[in-house]
Amino acid sequence: MGECGKFIFNLIIIFSVALITYNIIISANAPLKLDFPGPSNPSSNRKITIDPVIKMPTDLSKPQKKRLFHTAVTSSDSVYNTWQCRVMYYWFKKFQNQHGSEMGGFTRILHSGRSDNFMDEIPTFVAQPLPSGQDQGYIVLNRPWAFVQWLEQADIKEDYILMAEPDHIIVKPIPNLVVNEIGAAFPFFYIEPKKYESVLRKFFPEDKGTITNIDPIGNSPVIVGKESLKTIAPTWMNVSLAMKKDPETDKAFGWVLEMYGYAVASALHGVGYTLYKDFMIQPPWDTEVGNKFLIHYTYGCDYDMQGKLTYGKIGEWRFDKRSYDNSYPPRNLPLPPPGVPNSVIAWLGKITLAT
């Protein structure tokens, strides 16, 4: 290569290095711009908003904090209520910390006015019963009065309350069913405000609204905001006492009188509920557990040995909680015959496991 060729070759090398250096400097100081095709690029003829296979994340916020509710069960100190509470609390503990649960604390509200032998086993608040004669032989009237005392005196950490009963068995973790601060309640077919409008107008006057403002519920199972319940509870107590003193109302409502008292008190304060049929089942009428949260074993179950229901007639096989009003059920309850519904097998098994 001649001297002229070497000169030209060196000149090309120097020029190339200078050009590469210039591009590196410019690239390092230029803002990053991803000029993808889409609506923000007018020169593009295509519109791509998201990857069709892998979706872009739309919510990078932290998981929502659990909305814990406190479970409260009222009880006397009778053997009958005590064994049911022990079974109920056993299953509460089993599901309290499982996935999907928003179950916070638990309190047995004992309205006997004195402690018993199970204070260390079950978290308990001792409430005073109504003055002698005030319940008029209807012990359930102690329930609203017990709730009034508990709500006023106890340190309840949670913002929501689940009112349950001793004869409820929890069958899976319970989330907080309150939506947009509207409570959740189980609808009872035998709570019929429309049917008893003339009676209910004594306690829910027409200027408070239509009779359908009274939901077909009792106080349990119900999940409701703590502050709402603090407002409802005194009215629930006073309405229930007034209903019991009125002969027409007492005759019309009988053993569900206090349930009507809660429904009316809620309506008087403008507190409505989402009616949640999947809250619980009631064997033997409900035959499958399904996706329910509670089993309510209030009804006696009587079957012949072919598994046929003989309701109203003592069956060859039976379980009725009232058979154990003065004694605990045996630890090994006799198995039901083949053919009985799964719901009966489920709650019988859970009572047996708990005992």
PDB file of C-alpha atoms in Angstrom, residues 119-220:
ATOM      1  CA  MET A 119     -64.833 -18.592  81.801  1.00  0.00           C
ATOM      2  CA  ASP A 120     -61.305 -19.809  81.014  1.00  0.00           C
ATOM      3  CA  GLU A 121     -62.424 -22.004  78.133  1.00  0.00           C
ATOM      4  CA  ILE A 122     -64.655 -19.488  76.327  1.00  0.00           C
ATOM      5  CA  PRO A 123     -64.062 -15.688  76.274  1.00  0.00           C
ATOM      6  CA  THR A 124     -67.022 -14.455  78.312  1.00  0.00           C
ATOM      7  CA  PHE A 125     -68.707 -11.204  79.314  1.00  0.00           C
ATOM      8  CA  VAL A 126     -71.052 -11.499  82.295  1.00  0.00           C
ATOM      9  CA  ALA A 127     -74.237  -9.463  81.838  1.00  0.00           C
ATOM     10  CA  GLN A 128     -77.017  -8.942  84.317  1.00  0.00           C
ATOM     11  CA  PRO A 129     -80.405 -10.499  83.573  1.00  0.00           C
ATOM     12  CA  LEU A 130     -83.544  -8.419  83.414  1.00  0.00           C
ATOM     13  CA  PRO A 131     -85.094  -7.615  86.801  1.00  0.00           C
ATOM     14  CA  SER A 132     -87.239 -10.407  88.148  1.00  0.00           C
ATOM     15  CA  GLY A 133     -90.510 -10.723  86.271  1.00  0.00           C
ATOM     16  CA  GLN A 134     -89.517  -8.430  83.390  1.00  0.00           C
ATOM     17  CA  ASP A 135     -88.970 -11.294  80.959  1.00  0.00           C
ATOM     18  CA  GLN A 136     -92.501 -12.564  81.730  1.00  0.00           C
ATOM     19  CA  GLY A 137     -91.314 -16.143  81.422  1.00  0.00           C
ATOM     20  CA  TYR A 138     -89.762 -15.480  77.990  1.00  0.00           C
ATOM     21  CA  ILE A 139     -86.048 -15.825  78.738  1.00  0.00           C
ATOM     22  CA  VAL A 140     -85.041 -14.697  75.238  1.00  0.00           C
ATOM     23  CA  LEU A 141     -85.889 -11.111  76.257  1.00  0.00           C
ATOM     24  CA  ASN A 142     -82.597 -11.158  78.144  1.00  0.00           C
ATOM     25  CA  ARG A 143     -80.770 -11.224  74.805  1.00  0.00           C
ATOM     26  CA  PRO A 144     -81.267  -7.577  73.731  1.00  0.00           C
ATOM     27  CA  TRP A 145     -80.643  -6.353  77.288  1.00  0.00           C
ATOM     28  CA  ALA A 146     -77.417  -8.400  77.411  1.00  0.00           C
ATOM     29  CA  PHE A 147     -76.262  -6.877  74.110  1.00  0.00           C
ATOM     30  CA  VAL A 148     -76.958  -3.375  75.413  1.00  0.00           C
ATOM     31  CA  GLN A 149     -74.685  -4.003  78.404  1.00  0.00           C
ATOM     32  CA  TRP A 150     -71.931  -5.634  76.349  1.00  0.00           C
ATOM     33  CA  LEU A 151     -71.869  -2.871  73.743  1.00  0.00           C
ATOM     34  CA  GLU A 152     -71.710  -0.205  76.462  1.00  0.00           C
ATOM     35  CA  GLN A 153     -69.108  -1.820  78.711  1.00  0.00           C
ATOM     36  CA  ALA A 154     -66.849  -4.109  76.662  1.00  0.00           C
ATOM     37  CA  ASP A 155     -63.759  -3.062  74.725  1.00  0.00           C
ATOM     38  CA  ILE A 156     -64.631  -4.405  71.270  1.00  0.00           C
ATOM     39  CA  LYS A 157     -61.730  -3.985  68.860  1.00  0.00           C
ATOM     40  CA  GLU A 158     -63.534  -4.888  65.632  1.00  0.00           C
ATOM     41  CA  ASP A 159     -65.798  -2.517  63.675  1.00  0.00           C
ATOM     42  CA  TYR A 160     -68.374  -5.187  62.856  1.00  0.00           C
ATOM     43  CA  ILE A 161     -70.387  -7.700  64.873  1.00  0.00           C
ATOM     44  CA  LEU A 162     -71.671 -11.158  63.957  1.00  0.00           C
ATOM     45  CA  MET A 163     -74.582 -12.045  66.198  1.00  0.00           C
ATOM     46  CA  ALA A 164     -74.813 -15.824  66.390  1.00  0.00           C
ATOM     47  CA  GLU A 165     -76.482 -18.390  68.642  1.00  0.00           C
ATOM     48  CA  PRO A 166     -75.293 -21.374  70.682  1.00  0.00           C
ATOM     49  CA  ASP A 167     -76.928 -23.854  68.264  1.00  0.00           C
ATOM     50  CA  HIS A 168     -74.964 -22.570  65.272  1.00  0.00           C
ATOM     51  CA  ILE A 169     -72.118 -24.678  63.906  1.00  0.00           C
ATOM     52  CA  ILE A 170     -69.567 -22.945  61.675  1.00  0.00           C
ATOM     53  CA  VAL A 171     -68.698 -25.140  58.701  1.00  0.00           C
ATOM     54  CA  LYS A 172     -66.172 -22.971  56.852  1.00  0.00           C
ATOM     55  CA  PRO A 173     -64.303 -19.661  57.261  1.00  0.00           C
ATOM     56  CA  ILE A 174     -66.698 -16.715  57.283  1.00  0.00           C
ATOM     57  CA  PRO A 175     -65.775 -13.496  55.454  1.00  0.00           C
ATOM     58  CA  ASN A 176     -67.278 -10.127  56.289  1.00  0.00           C
ATOM     59  CA  LEU A 177     -70.517 -10.132  54.273  1.00  0.00           C
ATOM     60  CA  VAL A 178     -71.177  -6.414  54.829  1.00  0.00           C
ATOM     61  CA  VAL A 179     -71.097  -4.595  51.482  1.00  0.00           C
ATOM     62  CA  ASN A 180     -70.991  -0.787  51.251  1.00  0.00           C
ATOM     63  CA  GLU A 181     -71.769  -0.683  54.994  1.00  0.00           C
ATOM     64  CA  ILE A 182     -75.081  -2.526  54.429  1.00  0.00           C
ATOM     65  CA  GLY A 183     -75.410  -5.379  56.909  1.00  0.00           C
ATOM     66  CA  ALA A 184     -75.986  -9.012  55.987  1.00  0.00           C
ATOM     67  CA  ALA A 185     -78.749 -11.156  57.495  1.00  0.00           C
ATOM     68  CA  PHE A 186     -80.410 -14.503  56.949  1.00  0.00           C
ATOM     69  CA  PRO A 187     -84.052 -14.254  55.782  1.00  0.00           C
ATOM     70  CA  PHE A 188     -86.511 -16.383  57.770  1.00  0.00           C
ATOM     71  CA  PHE A 189     -89.618 -17.608  55.969  1.00  0.00           C
ATOM     72  CA  TYR A 190     -91.693 -17.262  59.131  1.00  0.00           C
ATOM     73  CA  ILE A 191     -90.885 -13.573  59.690  1.00  0.00           C
ATOM     74  CA  GLU A 192     -93.694 -11.956  57.683  1.00  0.00           C
ATOM     75  CA  PRO A 193     -94.040  -8.205  58.230  1.00  0.00           C
ATOM     76  CA  LYS A 194     -96.658  -7.810  55.495  1.00  0.00           C
ATOM     77  CA  LYS A 195     -98.892 -10.490  56.999  1.00  0.00           C
ATOM     78  CA  TYR A 196     -98.773  -8.859  60.433  1.00  0.00           C
ATOM     79  CA  GLU A 197     -98.869  -5.220  59.326  1.00  0.00           C
ATOM     80  CA  SER A 198    -101.794  -4.284  61.577  1.00  0.00           C
ATOM     81  CA  VAL A 199     -99.920  -5.575  64.629  1.00  0.00           C
ATOM     82  CA  LEU A 200     -96.575  -4.093  63.655  1.00  0.00           C
ATOM     83  CA  ARG A 201     -98.023  -0.622  63.076  1.00  0.00           C
ATOM     84  CA  LYS A 202     -98.272  -0.321  66.866  1.00  0.00           C
ATOM     85  CA  PHE A 203     -94.466  -0.193  66.913  1.00  0.00           C
ATOM     86  CA  PHE A 204     -93.654   0.980  63.389  1.00  0.00           C
ATOM     87  CA  PRO A 205     -96.039   3.856  62.589  1.00  0.00           C
ATOM     88  CA  GLU A 206     -96.929   4.770  59.020  1.00  0.00           C
ATOM     89  CA  ASP A 207     -94.828   7.935  59.057  1.00  0.00           C
ATOM     90  CA  LYS A 208     -91.756   5.673  59.335  1.00  0.00           C
ATOM     91  CA  GLY A 209     -92.414   4.237  55.886  1.00  0.00           C
ATOM     92  CA  THR A 210     -93.885   1.176  54.232  1.00  0.00           C
ATOM     93  CA  ILE A 211     -94.114  -2.049  56.160  1.00  0.00           C
ATOM     94  CA  THR A 212     -91.681  -3.633  53.706  1.00  0.00           C
ATOM     95  CA  ASN A 213     -88.965  -1.485  55.288  1.00  0.00           C
ATOM     96  CA  ILE A 214     -88.999  -4.160  57.993  1.00  0.00           C
ATOM     97  CA  ASP A 215     -86.726  -6.942  56.767  1.00  0.00           C
ATOM     98  CA  PRO A 216     -87.795 -10.594  57.292  1.00  0.00           C
ATOM     99  CA  ILE A 217     -84.939 -11.266  59.697  1.00  0.00           C
ATOM    100  CA  GLY A 218     -84.115 -11.903  63.312  1.00  0.00           C
ATOM    101  CA  ASN A 219     -81.025 -10.754  65.149  1.00  0.00           C
ATOM    102  CA  SER A 220     -79.098 -13.866  64.214  1.00  0.00           C
TER     103      SER A 220
END
